[in-house]
CSV table of C-alpha atoms in Angstrom, one decimal:
chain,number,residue,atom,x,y,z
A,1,UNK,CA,-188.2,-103.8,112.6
A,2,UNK,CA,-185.5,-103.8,115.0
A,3,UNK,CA,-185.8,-101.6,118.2
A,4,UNK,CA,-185.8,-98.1,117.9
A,5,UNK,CA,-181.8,-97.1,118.1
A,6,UNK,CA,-180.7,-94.1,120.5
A,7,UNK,CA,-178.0,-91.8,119.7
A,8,UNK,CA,-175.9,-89.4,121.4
A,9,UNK,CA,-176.1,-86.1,120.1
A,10,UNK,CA,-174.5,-82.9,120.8
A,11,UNK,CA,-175.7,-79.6,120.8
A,12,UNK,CA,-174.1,-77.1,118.7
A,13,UNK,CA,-173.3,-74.0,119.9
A,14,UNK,CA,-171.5,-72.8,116.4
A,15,UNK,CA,-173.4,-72.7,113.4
A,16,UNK,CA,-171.8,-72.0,109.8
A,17,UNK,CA,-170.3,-73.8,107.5
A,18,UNK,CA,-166.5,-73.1,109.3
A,19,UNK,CA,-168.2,-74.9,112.2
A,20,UNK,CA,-169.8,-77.6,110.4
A,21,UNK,CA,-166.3,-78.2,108.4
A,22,UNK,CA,-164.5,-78.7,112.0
A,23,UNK,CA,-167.3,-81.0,112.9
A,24,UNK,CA,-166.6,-83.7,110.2
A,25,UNK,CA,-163.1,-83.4,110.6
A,26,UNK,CA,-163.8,-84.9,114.0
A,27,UNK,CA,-165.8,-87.8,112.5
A,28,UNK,CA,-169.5,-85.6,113.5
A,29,UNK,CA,-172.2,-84.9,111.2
A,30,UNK,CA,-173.8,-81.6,111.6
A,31,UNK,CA,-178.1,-82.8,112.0
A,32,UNK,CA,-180.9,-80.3,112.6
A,33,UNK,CA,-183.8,-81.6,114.6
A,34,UNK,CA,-187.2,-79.6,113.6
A,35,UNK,CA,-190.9,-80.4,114.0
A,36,UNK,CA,-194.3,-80.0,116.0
A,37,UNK,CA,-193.7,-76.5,116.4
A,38,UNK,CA,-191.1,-76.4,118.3
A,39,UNK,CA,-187.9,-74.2,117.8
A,40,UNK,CA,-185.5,-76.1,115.7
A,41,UNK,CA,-182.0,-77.5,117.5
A,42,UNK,CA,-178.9,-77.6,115.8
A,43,UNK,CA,-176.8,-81.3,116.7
A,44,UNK,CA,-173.4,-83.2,115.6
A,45,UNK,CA,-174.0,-86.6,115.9
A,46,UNK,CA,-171.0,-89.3,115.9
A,47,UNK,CA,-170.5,-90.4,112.0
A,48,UNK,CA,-169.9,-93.7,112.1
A,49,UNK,CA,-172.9,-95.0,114.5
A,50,UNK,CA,-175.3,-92.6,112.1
A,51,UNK,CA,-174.0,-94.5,109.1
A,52,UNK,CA,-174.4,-97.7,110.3
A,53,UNK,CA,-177.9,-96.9,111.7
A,54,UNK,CA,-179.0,-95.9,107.8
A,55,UNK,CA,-177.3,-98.6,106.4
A,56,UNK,CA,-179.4,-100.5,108.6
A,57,UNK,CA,-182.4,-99.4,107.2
A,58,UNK,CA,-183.8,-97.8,109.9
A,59,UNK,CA,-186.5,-94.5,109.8
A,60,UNK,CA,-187.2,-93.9,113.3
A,61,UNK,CA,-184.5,-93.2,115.9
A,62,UNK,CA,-184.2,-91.5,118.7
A,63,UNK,CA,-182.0,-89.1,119.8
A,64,UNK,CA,-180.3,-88.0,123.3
A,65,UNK,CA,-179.0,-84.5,124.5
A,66,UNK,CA,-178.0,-82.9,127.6
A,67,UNK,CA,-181.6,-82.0,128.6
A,68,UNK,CA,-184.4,-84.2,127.0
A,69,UNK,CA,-184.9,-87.2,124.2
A,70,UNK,CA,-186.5,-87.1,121.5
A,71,UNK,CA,-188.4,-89.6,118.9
A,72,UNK,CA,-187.6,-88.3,115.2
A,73,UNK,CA,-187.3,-89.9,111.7
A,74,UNK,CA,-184.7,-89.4,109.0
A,75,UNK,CA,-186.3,-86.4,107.0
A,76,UNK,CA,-183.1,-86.0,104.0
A,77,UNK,CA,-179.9,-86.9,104.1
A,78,UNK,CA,-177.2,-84.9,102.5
A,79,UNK,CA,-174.4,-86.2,100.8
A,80,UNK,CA,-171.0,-84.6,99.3
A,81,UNK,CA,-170.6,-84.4,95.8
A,82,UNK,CA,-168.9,-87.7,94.6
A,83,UNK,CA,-172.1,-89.3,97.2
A,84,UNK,CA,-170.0,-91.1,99.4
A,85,UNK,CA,-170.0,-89.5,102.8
A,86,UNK,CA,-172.9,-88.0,104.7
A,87,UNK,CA,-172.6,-84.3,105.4
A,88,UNK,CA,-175.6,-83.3,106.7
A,89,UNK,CA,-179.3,-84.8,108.3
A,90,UNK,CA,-182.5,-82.9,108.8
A,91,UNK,CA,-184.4,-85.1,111.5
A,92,UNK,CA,-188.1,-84.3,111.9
A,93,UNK,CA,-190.1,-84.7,115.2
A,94,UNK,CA,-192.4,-87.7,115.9
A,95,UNK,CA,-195.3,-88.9,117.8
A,96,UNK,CA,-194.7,-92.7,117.7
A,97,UNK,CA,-198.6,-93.4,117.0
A,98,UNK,CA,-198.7,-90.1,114.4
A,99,UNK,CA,-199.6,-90.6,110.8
A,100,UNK,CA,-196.8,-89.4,108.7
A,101,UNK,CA,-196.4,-89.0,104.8
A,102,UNK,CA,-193.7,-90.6,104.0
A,103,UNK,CA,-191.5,-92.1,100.8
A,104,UNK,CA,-191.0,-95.8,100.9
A,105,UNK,CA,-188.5,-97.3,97.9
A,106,UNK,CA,-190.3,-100.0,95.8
A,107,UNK,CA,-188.5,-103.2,95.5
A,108,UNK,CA,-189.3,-105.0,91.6
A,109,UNK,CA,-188.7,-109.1,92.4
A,110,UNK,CA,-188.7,-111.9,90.0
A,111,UNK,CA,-187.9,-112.1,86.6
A,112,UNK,CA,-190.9,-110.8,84.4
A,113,UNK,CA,-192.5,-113.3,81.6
A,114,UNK,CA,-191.4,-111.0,79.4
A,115,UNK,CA,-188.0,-111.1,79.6
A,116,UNK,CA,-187.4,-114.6,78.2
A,117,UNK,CA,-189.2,-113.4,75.1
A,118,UNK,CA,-186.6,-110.5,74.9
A,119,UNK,CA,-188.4,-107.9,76.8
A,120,UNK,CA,-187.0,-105.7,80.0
A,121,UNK,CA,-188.3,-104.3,83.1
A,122,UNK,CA,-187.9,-100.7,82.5
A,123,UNK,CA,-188.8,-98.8,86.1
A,124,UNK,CA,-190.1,-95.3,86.0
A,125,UNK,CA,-190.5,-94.7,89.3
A,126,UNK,CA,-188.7,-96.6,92.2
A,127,UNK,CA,-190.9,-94.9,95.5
A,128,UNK,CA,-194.0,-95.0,96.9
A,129,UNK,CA,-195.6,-91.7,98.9
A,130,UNK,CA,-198.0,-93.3,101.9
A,131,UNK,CA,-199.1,-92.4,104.6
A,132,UNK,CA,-198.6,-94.8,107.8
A,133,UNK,CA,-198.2,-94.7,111.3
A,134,UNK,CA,-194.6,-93.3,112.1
A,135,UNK,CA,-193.9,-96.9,114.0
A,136,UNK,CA,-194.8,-98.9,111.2
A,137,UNK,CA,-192.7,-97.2,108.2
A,138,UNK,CA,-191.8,-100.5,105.9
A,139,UNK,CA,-188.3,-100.5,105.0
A,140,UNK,CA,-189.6,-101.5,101.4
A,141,UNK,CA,-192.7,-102.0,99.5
A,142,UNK,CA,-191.9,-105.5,97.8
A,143,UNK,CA,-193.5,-105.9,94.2
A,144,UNK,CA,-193.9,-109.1,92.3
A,145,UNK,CA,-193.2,-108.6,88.6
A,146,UNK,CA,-193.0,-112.5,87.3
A,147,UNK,CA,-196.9,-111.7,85.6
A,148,UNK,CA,-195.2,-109.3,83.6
A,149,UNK,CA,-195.4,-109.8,79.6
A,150,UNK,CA,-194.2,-107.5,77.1
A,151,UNK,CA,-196.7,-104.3,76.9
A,152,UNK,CA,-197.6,-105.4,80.9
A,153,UNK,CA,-197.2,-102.0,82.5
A,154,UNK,CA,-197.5,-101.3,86.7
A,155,UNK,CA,-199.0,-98.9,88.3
A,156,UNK,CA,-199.0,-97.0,91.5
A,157,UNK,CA,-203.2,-98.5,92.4
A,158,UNK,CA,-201.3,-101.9,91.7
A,159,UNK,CA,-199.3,-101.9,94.5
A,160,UNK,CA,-200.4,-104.2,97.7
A,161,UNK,CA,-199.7,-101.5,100.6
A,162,UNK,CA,-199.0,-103.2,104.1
A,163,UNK,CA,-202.3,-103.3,106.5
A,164,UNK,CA,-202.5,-99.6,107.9
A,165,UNK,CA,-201.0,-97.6,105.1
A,166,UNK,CA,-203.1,-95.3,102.6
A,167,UNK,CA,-201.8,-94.5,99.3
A,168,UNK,CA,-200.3,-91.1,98.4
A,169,UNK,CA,-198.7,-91.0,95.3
A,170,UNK,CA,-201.4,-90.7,92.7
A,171,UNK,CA,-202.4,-94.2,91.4
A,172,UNK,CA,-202.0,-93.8,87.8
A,173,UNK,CA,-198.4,-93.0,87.9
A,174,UNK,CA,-196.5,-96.2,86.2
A,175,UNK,CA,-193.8,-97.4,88.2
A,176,UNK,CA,-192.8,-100.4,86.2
A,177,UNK,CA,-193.1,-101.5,81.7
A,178,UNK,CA,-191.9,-104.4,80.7
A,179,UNK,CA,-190.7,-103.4,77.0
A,180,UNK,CA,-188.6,-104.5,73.8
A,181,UNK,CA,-185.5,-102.3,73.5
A,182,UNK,CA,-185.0,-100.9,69.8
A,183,UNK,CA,-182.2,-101.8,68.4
A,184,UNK,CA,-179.1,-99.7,69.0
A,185,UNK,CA,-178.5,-97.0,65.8
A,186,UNK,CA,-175.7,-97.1,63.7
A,187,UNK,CA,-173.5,-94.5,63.3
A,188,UNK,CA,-174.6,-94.7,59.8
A,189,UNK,CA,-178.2,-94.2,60.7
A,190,UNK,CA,-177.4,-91.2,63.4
A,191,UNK,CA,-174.9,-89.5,60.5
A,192,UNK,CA,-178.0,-89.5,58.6
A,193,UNK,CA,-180.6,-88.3,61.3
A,194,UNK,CA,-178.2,-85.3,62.2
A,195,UNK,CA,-177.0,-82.4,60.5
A,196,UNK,CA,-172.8,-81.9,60.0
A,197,UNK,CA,-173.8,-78.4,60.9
A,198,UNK,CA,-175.5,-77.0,63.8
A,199,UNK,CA,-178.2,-74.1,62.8
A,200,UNK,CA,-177.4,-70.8,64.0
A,201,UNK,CA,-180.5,-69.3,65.8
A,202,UNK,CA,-180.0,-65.6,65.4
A,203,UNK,CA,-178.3,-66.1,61.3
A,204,UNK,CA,-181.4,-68.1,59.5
A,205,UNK,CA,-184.2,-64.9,61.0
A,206,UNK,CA,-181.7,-62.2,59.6
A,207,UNK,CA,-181.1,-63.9,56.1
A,208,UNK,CA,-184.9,-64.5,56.1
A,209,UNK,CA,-185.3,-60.4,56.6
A,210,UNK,CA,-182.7,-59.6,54.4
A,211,UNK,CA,-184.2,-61.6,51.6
A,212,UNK,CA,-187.5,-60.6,51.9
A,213,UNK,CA,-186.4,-56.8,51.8
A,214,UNK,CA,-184.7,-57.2,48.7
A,215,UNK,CA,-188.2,-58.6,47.5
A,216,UNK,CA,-190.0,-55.6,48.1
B,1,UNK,CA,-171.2,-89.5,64.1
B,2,UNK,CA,-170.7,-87.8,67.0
B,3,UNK,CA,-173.2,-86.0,69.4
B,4,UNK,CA,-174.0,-82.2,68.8
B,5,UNK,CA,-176.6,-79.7,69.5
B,6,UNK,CA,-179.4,-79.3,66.2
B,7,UNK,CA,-179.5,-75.1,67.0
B,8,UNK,CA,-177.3,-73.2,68.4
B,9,UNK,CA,-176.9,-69.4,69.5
B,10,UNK,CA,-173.5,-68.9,69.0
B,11,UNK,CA,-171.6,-70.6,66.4
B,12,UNK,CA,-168.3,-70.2,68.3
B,13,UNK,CA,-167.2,-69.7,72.2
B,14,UNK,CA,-164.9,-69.1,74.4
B,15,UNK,CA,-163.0,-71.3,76.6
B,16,UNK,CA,-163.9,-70.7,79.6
B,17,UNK,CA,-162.4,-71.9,83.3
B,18,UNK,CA,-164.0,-75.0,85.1
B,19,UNK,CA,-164.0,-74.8,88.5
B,20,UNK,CA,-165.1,-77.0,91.9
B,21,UNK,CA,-167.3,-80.4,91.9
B,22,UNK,CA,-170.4,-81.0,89.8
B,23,UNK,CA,-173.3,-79.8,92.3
B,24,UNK,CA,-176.3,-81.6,90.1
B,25,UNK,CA,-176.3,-84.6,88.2
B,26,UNK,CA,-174.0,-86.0,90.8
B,27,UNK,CA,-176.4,-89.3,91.7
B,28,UNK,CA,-178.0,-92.3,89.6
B,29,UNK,CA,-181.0,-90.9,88.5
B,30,UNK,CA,-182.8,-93.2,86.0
B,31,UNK,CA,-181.2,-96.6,85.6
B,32,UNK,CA,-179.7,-98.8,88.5
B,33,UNK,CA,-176.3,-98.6,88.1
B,34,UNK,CA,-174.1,-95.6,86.8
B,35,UNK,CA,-170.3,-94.7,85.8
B,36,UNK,CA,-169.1,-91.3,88.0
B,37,UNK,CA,-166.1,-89.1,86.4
B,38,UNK,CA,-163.5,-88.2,88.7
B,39,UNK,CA,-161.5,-85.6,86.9
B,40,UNK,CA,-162.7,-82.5,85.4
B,41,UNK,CA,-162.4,-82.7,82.0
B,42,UNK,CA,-163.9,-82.1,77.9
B,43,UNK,CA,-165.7,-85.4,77.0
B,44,UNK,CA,-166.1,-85.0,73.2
B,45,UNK,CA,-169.0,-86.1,71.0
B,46,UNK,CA,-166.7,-88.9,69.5
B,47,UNK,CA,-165.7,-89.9,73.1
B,48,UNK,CA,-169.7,-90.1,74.1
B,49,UNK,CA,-170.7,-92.3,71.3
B,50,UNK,CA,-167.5,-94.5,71.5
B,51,UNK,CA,-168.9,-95.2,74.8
B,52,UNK,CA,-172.5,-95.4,73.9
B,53,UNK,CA,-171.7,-97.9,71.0
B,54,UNK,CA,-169.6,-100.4,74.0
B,55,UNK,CA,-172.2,-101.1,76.3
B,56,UNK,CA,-175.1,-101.4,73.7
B,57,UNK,CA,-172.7,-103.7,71.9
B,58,UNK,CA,-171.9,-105.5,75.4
B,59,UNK,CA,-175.5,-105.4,76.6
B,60,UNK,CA,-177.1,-107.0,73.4
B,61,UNK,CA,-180.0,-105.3,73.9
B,62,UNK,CA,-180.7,-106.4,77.1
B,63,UNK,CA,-180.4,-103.4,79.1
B,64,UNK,CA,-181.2,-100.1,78.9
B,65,UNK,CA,-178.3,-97.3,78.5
B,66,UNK,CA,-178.9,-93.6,79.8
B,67,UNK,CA,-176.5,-91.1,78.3
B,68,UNK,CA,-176.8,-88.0,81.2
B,69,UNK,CA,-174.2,-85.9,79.4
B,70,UNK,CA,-174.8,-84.0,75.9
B,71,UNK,CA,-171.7,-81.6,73.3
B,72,UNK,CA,-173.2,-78.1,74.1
B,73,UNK,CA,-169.5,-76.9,74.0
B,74,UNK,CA,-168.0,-75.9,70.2
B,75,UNK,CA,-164.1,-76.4,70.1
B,76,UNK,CA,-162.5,-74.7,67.3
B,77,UNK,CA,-159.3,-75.0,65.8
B,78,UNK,CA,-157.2,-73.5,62.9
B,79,UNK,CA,-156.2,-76.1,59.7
B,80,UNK,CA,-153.1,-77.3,59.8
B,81,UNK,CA,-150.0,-75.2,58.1
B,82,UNK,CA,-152.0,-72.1,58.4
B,83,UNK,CA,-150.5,-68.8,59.9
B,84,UNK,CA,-151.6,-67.2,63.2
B,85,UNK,CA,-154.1,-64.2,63.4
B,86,UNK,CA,-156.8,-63.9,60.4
B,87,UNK,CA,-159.6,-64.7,63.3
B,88,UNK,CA,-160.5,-67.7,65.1
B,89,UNK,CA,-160.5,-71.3,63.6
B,90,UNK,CA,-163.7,-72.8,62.5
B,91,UNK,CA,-166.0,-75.2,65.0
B,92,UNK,CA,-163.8,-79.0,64.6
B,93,UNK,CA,-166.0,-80.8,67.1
B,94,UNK,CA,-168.1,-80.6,70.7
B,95,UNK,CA,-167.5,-81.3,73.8
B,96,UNK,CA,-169.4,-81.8,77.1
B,97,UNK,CA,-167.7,-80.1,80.4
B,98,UNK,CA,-167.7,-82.7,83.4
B,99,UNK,CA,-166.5,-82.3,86.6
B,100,UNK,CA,-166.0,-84.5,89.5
B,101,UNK,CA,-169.1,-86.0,90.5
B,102,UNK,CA,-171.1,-86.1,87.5
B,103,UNK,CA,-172.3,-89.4,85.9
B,104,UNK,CA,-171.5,-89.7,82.6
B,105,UNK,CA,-173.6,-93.0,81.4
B,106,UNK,CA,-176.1,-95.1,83.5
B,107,UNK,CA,-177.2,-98.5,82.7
B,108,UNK,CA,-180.9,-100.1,83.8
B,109,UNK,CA,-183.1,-103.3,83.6
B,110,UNK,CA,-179.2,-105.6,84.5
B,111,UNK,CA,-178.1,-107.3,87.0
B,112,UNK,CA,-174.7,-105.5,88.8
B,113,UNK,CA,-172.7,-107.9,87.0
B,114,UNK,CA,-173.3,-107.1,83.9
B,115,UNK,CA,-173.8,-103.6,84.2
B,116,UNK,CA,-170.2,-103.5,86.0
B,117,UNK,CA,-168.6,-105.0,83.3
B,118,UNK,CA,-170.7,-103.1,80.5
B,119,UNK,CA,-169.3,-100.0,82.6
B,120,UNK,CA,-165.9,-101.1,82.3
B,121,UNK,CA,-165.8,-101.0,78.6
B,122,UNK,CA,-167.4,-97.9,78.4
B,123,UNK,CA,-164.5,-96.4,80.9
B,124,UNK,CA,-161.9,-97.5,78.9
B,125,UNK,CA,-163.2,-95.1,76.2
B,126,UNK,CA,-163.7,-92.4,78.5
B,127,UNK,CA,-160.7,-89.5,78.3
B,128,UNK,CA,-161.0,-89.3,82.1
B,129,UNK,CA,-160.8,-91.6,85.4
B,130,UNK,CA,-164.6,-92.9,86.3
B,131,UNK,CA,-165.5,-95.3,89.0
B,132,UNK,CA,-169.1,-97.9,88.9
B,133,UNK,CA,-171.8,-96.1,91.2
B,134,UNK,CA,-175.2,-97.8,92.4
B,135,UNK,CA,-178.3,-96.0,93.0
B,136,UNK,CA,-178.8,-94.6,96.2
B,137,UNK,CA,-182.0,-95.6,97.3
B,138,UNK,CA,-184.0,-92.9,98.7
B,139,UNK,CA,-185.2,-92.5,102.8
């Protein structure tokens, strides 16, 4: 990993979502900083460099104001509703030599056995929870799936974590199957499967009452 | 034969005002690649399984295709050369409500090419404007 990038950051007097609104119209993002029991501080930092730091695939940053720096790592990032632009970032506080929990995104590489014999890779779950020293947060966990045959499943206890970092997630959970597809149904198949009429909930228990009424 | 719910509460409904940007199921959730409406719009059950039966046709089973939207929504209408009033039509078909944002289909276990171009087809079926998404890969 790169070194550790610093950014500018303003503090925000106005809070709201008025506020926030005139922010990103400036090209800001509205981040909150919170952590080690401090009192949380509301920032804008500039858009553009905070893009191109998470494109960049870095966890750590640090961050200047008027008064002090601080060391934090990306905690969630918020996007708007079609996920294009960042609208807000919650930064939490960091002790470079703390161990964090953190989630690291699993990268599948190769092309599995299986898939020559008309298999896929099917992945279930695509991050890892560990727990590392804040400094050495992998951008990735890198997993080999070229072994894989058709029924080969992958699990969590499978994974080979880098030197330092203890496994969180629990390791039974599958991240990876390499599986056949079924064959896509028909329409005539799914005509058959499903009725031309939805059943009405409330109308079957009242004909059921009516008719065992007349009964008695 | 198009999507529609097996049990339902309410035969009929009305038709109610759709408003704002979809809030959840706005992100790639279980395959790699996904197809993102832009408009808000009814996406029938006929429209759904149009769509459906593109990319598995395109994909030849080589892929896996999510379908993230489901005809909870009964659309009636009246026969044809029928006067107005007597009540309200009978249930025709079903339609899902989307709004801008939402994925509609996602696609897994391809590679971007394919999955773009399986997404394409699937588009072309779709009543509304869509664009190709990625996954967004968590923090």
């Amino acid at each position: 990993m790169e070194k550790t990038p610093l950014l500018k950051a303003i503090v925000r007097e106005h809070q709201g979502s008025i506020a926030a609104a005139k922010l990103r119209k400036e090209g800001k993002i509205p981040a909150i900083v919170y952590g080690h029991k401090e009192e949380s501080l509301a920032i804008a930092l500039d858009g553009h460099t905070l893009e191109r730091v998470l494109h960049s695939g870095h966890r750590m940053l640090e961050v200047q104001t008027d008064k002090k720096k601080e060391s934090v790592m990306f905690k969630d990032v918020q996007y708007d509703y079609l996920g294009k632009n960042i609208i807000h970032v919650d930064l939490m506080r960091v002790n470079v030599a703390e161990m964090i929990k953190v989630e690291v995104p699993i990268e599948l590489k190769g092309t599995a056995k299986g898939t020559s014999e008309g298999g896929i890779i099917q992945e279930h779950l695509n991050k890892l929870e560990i727990e590392c020293k804040a400094i050495d947060i992998p951008d990735s966990i890198i997993v080999s799936v070229k072994e894989m045959e058709i029924g080969d499943s992958l699990h969590a206890g499978d994974v080979k974590l880098p030197e330092g970092a203890k496994l969180i997630t629990k390791p039974e959970a599958l991240l990876a199957i390499c599986s056949i597809v079924a064959a896509a149904k028909s329409a005539e198949e799914l005509e058959e499967e499903q009725p031309t009429t939805p059943e009405v909930i409330g109308e079957t228990k009242e004909d059921e009452s009516e008719s065992a009424e007349k009964e008695k | 034969m198009a999507l529609m719910p097996k049990r339902v509460k309410h035969r009929k409904s009305q038709r109610g005002v759709m408003k704002g940007n979809a809030s959840r199921t706005n992100f790639v959730a279980f395959g790699e690649y996904g197809l993102q409406v832009l408009e808000t719009s009814w996406i029938s059950g006929k429209h759904i399984e149009a769509g459906r039966v593109a990319a598995t046709h395109f994909l030849h089973r080589t892929g896996k295709v999510y379908i993230r939207i489901f005809p909870h929504k009964p659309v009636s209408s009246k026969p044809l050369e029928t006067r107005m009033g007597k009540g309200k039509g009978e249930p025709d078909f079903w339609v899902a409500r989307v709004r801008p944002g939402q994925i509609c289909f996602e696609i897994g276990g391809v590679g971007e090419d394919m999955a773009k171009q399986a997404m394409v087809r699937v588009a072309h079926k779709m009543p509304v404007r869509c664009r190709f998404v990625k996954r967004r890969h968590s923090l």
